PDB file of C-alpha atoms in Angstrom:
ATOM      1  CA  MET A   1       2.887  17.492 -23.782  1.00  0.00           C
ATOM      2  CA  ASN A   2       5.670  16.363 -21.196  1.00  0.00           C
ATOM      3  CA  THR A   3       6.649  12.571 -22.842  1.00  0.00           C
ATOM      4  CA  ARG A   4       9.329  11.823 -20.383  1.00  0.00           C
ATOM      5  CA  ASN A   5       6.632  12.666 -17.584  1.00  0.00           C
ATOM      6  CA  THR A   6       4.006  10.046 -19.200  1.00  0.00           C
ATOM      7  CA  MET A   7       6.900   7.087 -19.316  1.00  0.00           C
ATOM      8  CA  GLN A   8       8.316   7.848 -15.955  1.00  0.00           C
ATOM      9  CA  LYS A   9       3.929   7.295 -14.650  1.00  0.00           C
ATOM     10  CA  GLU A  10       3.569   4.104 -17.202  1.00  0.00           C
ATOM     11  CA  ILE A  11       7.162   2.495 -15.315  1.00  0.00           C
ATOM     12  CA  VAL A  12       5.814   3.386 -11.653  1.00  0.00           C
ATOM     13  CA  TYR A  13       2.613   2.061 -12.824  1.00  0.00           C
ATOM     14  CA  ASN A  14       4.061  -1.040 -14.910  1.00  0.00           C
ATOM     15  CA  GLU A  15       6.691  -1.724 -11.764  1.00  0.00           C
ATOM     16  CA  PHE A  16       3.581  -1.136  -8.469  1.00  0.00           C
ATOM     17  CA  LEU A  17       1.200  -3.556 -10.167  1.00  0.00           C
ATOM     18  CA  LYS A  18       4.190  -6.130 -10.513  1.00  0.00           C
ATOM     19  CA  PHE A  19       3.725  -6.449  -6.443  1.00  0.00           C
ATOM     20  CA  LYS A  20       1.683  -8.523  -4.733  1.00  0.00           C
ATOM     21  CA  ASN A  21       2.331  -7.681  -1.495  1.00  0.00           C
ATOM     22  CA  HIS A  22       2.011  -4.077  -0.220  1.00  0.00           C
ATOM     23  CA  PRO A  23       4.896  -1.898  -1.438  1.00  0.00           C
ATOM     24  CA  SER A  24       6.270   0.600   0.335  1.00  0.00           C
ATOM     25  CA  ILE A  25       7.713   3.466  -2.018  1.00  0.00           C
ATOM     26  CA  ASP A  26      11.242   2.655  -1.019  1.00  0.00           C
ATOM     27  CA  MET A  27      10.367  -0.599  -2.327  1.00  0.00           C
ATOM     28  CA  ILE A  28       9.038   0.183  -5.816  1.00  0.00           C
ATOM     29  CA  TYR A  29      11.637   2.780  -6.764  1.00  0.00           C
ATOM     30  CA  ASP A  30      14.449   0.147  -5.775  1.00  0.00           C
ATOM     31  CA  GLU A  31      12.673  -2.068  -8.569  1.00  0.00           C
ATOM     32  CA  ILE A  32      12.689   0.427 -10.984  1.00  0.00           C
ATOM     33  CA  HIS A  33      16.084   1.513 -10.357  1.00  0.00           C
ATOM     34  CA  LYS A  34      17.522  -1.619 -11.322  1.00  0.00           C
ATOM     35  CA  ASN A  35      16.481  -1.173 -14.568  1.00  0.00           C
ATOM     36  CA  TYR A  36      15.681   2.637 -15.137  1.00  0.00           C
ATOM     37  CA  PRO A  37      18.577   4.630 -13.213  1.00  0.00           C
ATOM     38  CA  THR A  38      17.539   7.631 -14.401  1.00  0.00           C
ATOM     39  CA  ILE A  39      14.555   8.002 -12.579  1.00  0.00           C
ATOM     40  CA  SER A  40      14.861   9.272  -8.780  1.00  0.00           C
ATOM     41  CA  LYS A  41      13.261   8.589  -6.401  1.00  0.00           C
ATOM     42  CA  ALA A  42      11.369  11.899  -5.340  1.00  0.00           C
ATOM     43  CA  THR A  43       9.582  10.898  -9.028  1.00  0.00           C
ATOM     44  CA  VAL A  44       8.162   8.318  -7.674  1.00  0.00           C
ATOM     45  CA  TYR A  45       7.121   9.156  -4.595  1.00  0.00           C
ATOM     46  CA  ARG A  46       5.782  11.574  -6.526  1.00  0.00           C
ATOM     47  CA  VAL A  47       3.724   9.565  -9.041  1.00  0.00           C
ATOM     48  CA  ILE A  48       2.840   6.911  -6.684  1.00  0.00           C
ATOM     49  CA  ASN A  49       1.595   9.928  -4.016  1.00  0.00           C
ATOM     50  CA  GLN A  50      -0.433  11.650  -6.727  1.00  0.00           C
ATOM     51  CA  PHE A  51      -2.116   8.330  -7.959  1.00  0.00           C
ATOM     52  CA  ALA A  52      -3.794   7.586  -4.368  1.00  0.00           C
ATOM     53  CA  LYS A  53      -4.512  11.165  -4.605  1.00  0.00           C
ATOM     54  CA  ASP A  54      -6.207  10.474  -7.943  1.00  0.00           C
ATOM     55  CA  GLY A  55      -8.027   7.222  -6.197  1.00  0.00           C
ATOM     56  CA  LYS A  56      -5.830   4.996  -8.590  1.00  0.00           C
ATOM     57  CA  ILE A  57      -4.334   3.278  -6.115  1.00  0.00           C
ATOM     58  CA  GLN A  58      -4.998   2.769  -1.866  1.00  0.00           C
ATOM     59  CA  GLN A  59      -2.377   4.314   0.466  1.00  0.00           C
ATOM     60  CA  VAL A  60      -2.265   1.529   3.685  1.00  0.00           C
ATOM     61  CA  LYS A  61      -1.143   4.098   6.555  1.00  0.00           C
ATOM     62  CA  ILE A  62       0.835   1.690   8.601  1.00  0.00           C
ATOM     63  CA  LEU A  63       1.458   2.857  12.518  1.00  0.00           C
ATOM     64  CA  ASP A  64       4.925   4.300  13.166  1.00  0.00           C
ATOM     65  CA  HIS A  65       6.552   2.197   9.483  1.00  0.00           C
ATOM     66  CA  ALA A  66       6.385   3.823   6.069  1.00  0.00           C
ATOM     67  CA  ASP A  67       3.013   3.882   4.182  1.00  0.00           C
ATOM     68  CA  ARG A  68       2.276   1.005   1.882  1.00  0.00           C
ATOM     69  CA  TYR A  69       0.091   1.617  -1.257  1.00  0.00           C
ATOM     70  CA  ASP A  70      -2.260  -1.154  -2.920  1.00  0.00           C
ATOM     71  CA  PHE A  71      -3.578  -2.062  -5.915  1.00  0.00           C
ATOM     72  CA  ASN A  72      -7.180  -3.645  -4.372  1.00  0.00           C
ATOM     73  CA  LEU A  73      -9.275  -1.203  -3.982  1.00  0.00           C
ATOM     74  CA  SER A  74     -12.643  -2.831  -2.673  1.00  0.00           C
ATOM     75  CA  SER A  75     -13.369  -1.897   1.141  1.00  0.00           C
ATOM     76  CA  HIS A  76     -11.195  -4.422   3.429  1.00  0.00           C
ATOM     77  CA  MET A  77      -8.442  -4.363   6.507  1.00  0.00           C
ATOM     78  CA  HIS A  78      -5.026  -4.749   5.935  1.00  0.00           C
ATOM     79  CA  ILE A  79      -2.856  -6.568   8.627  1.00  0.00           C
ATOM     80  CA  ARG A  80       1.001  -6.203   9.352  1.00  0.00           C
ATOM     81  CA  CYS A  81       2.692  -8.936  10.752  1.00  0.00           C
ATOM     82  CA  LYS A  82       5.130  -7.371  13.475  1.00  0.00           C
ATOM     83  CA  ASN A  83       8.223  -9.737  12.346  1.00  0.00           C
ATOM     84  CA  CYS A  84       8.649  -9.266   8.594  1.00  0.00           C
ATOM     85  CA  GLY A  85       7.025  -6.206   8.281  1.00  0.00           C
ATOM     86  CA  CYS A  86       4.606  -8.028   5.348  1.00  0.00           C
ATOM     87  CA  VAL A  87       1.836  -6.084   5.141  1.00  0.00           C
ATOM     88  CA  ASP A  88      -1.335  -8.741   3.242  1.00  0.00           C
ATOM     89  CA  ASP A  89      -4.955  -8.071   2.751  1.00  0.00           C
ATOM     90  CA  ILE A  90      -7.924  -8.893   5.307  1.00  0.00           C
ATOM     91  CA  PHE A  91     -11.705  -9.607   3.913  1.00  0.00           C
ATOM     92  CA  ALA A  92     -14.166  -9.643   6.916  1.00  0.00           C
ATOM     93  CA  ASP A  93     -17.188 -11.189   6.576  1.00  0.00           C
ATOM     94  CA  ASN A  94     -19.319  -8.070   8.830  1.00  0.00           C
ATOM     95  CA  ASP A  95     -18.030  -4.977   7.502  1.00  0.00           C
ATOM     96  CA  LEU A  96     -18.879  -1.961   9.844  1.00  0.00           C
ATOM     97  CA  ASP A  97     -21.142  -0.374   9.443  1.00  0.00           C
ATOM     98  CA  VAL A  98     -20.676   3.263   8.357  1.00  0.00           C
ATOM     99  CA  SER A  99     -24.152   4.239   8.842  1.00  0.00           C
ATOM    100  CA  LYS A 100     -24.109   3.527  12.167  1.00  0.00           C
ATOM    101  CA  LEU A 101     -21.344   5.009  12.905  1.00  0.00           C
ATOM    102  CA  SER A 102     -22.037   7.643  11.437  1.00  0.00           C
ATOM    103  CA  LYS A 103     -25.854   8.147  13.189  1.00  0.00           C
ATOM    104  CA  LYS A 104     -23.362   7.005  16.693  1.00  0.00           C
ATOM    105  CA  THR A 105     -20.901  10.356  16.586  1.00  0.00           C
ATOM    106  CA  ASP A 106     -22.335  13.120  14.649  1.00  0.00           C
ATOM    107  CA  TYR A 107     -19.475  12.768  11.504  1.00  0.00           C
ATOM    108  CA  LYS A 108     -19.447  11.828   8.044  1.00  0.00           C
ATOM    109  CA  ILE A 109     -17.728   8.659   7.938  1.00  0.00           C
ATOM    110  CA  THR A 110     -15.954   9.146   4.787  1.00  0.00           C
ATOM    111  CA  ASN A 111     -13.347   6.636   5.558  1.00  0.00           C
ATOM    112  CA  ILE A 112     -12.532   3.948   7.862  1.00  0.00           C
ATOM    113  CA  GLU A 113      -8.457   2.693   8.941  1.00  0.00           C
ATOM    114  CA  ILE A 114      -8.213   0.095  11.208  1.00  0.00           C
ATOM    115  CA  ASN A 115      -4.871  -1.297  11.749  1.00  0.00           C
ATOM    116  CA  LEU A 116      -4.081  -5.081  12.445  1.00  0.00           C
ATOM    117  CA  GLU A 117      -0.803  -6.503  13.900  1.00  0.00           C
ATOM    118  CA  GLY A 118       0.083  -9.899  14.369  1.00  0.00           C
ATOM    119  CA  ILE A 119       2.405 -12.708  13.230  1.00  0.00           C
ATOM    120  CA  CYS A 120       2.367 -13.984   9.492  1.00  0.00           C
ATOM    121  CA  LYS A 121       2.268 -17.848   8.766  1.00  0.00           C
ATOM    122  CA  ASN A 122       6.660 -17.668   7.692  1.00  0.00           C
ATOM    123  CA  CYS A 123       7.088 -15.909  10.764  1.00  0.00           C
ATOM    124  CA  GLN A 124       5.477 -17.950  12.361  1.00  0.00           C
ATOM    125  CA  LYS A 125       6.727 -21.265  11.259  1.00  0.00           C
ATOM    126  CA  LYS A 126      10.547 -19.194  11.750  1.00  0.00           C
ATOM    127  CA  GLU A 127      10.204 -19.434  15.333  1.00  0.00           C
ATOM    128  CA  GLU A 128       8.350 -23.124  15.646  1.00  0.00           C
ATOM    129  CA  GLU A 129      11.777 -24.426  13.781  1.00  0.00           C
ATOM    130  CA  LYS A 130      13.658 -22.742  15.985  1.00  0.00           C
TER     131      LYS A 130
END
């Protein structure tokens, strides 16, 4: 058993959980590197991608930008601010009806990704102050 690998996984996961937003791997690495400079960016990439593959965290694909990651595995959408890049959750009351979409398209739908983009409340406030 590789204790170092297990410790690194634990460090990466614990650091990831400290984020309340949807961090990119680079954001996670930057925080880890402050306290654990011997953990490489490649290790962080490998560990985070393995967690996503294993279903422990959710990979959030952002068009034309770095993927983000989410610990909330419930069904929800994401929206990205086109000014500051923050990513937030959207919990819609009327989820997409996957069974109707499957019948309409003749696909067995396994995942739905909707990319929403806008301007967050903080950036709107900054624009108003100008």
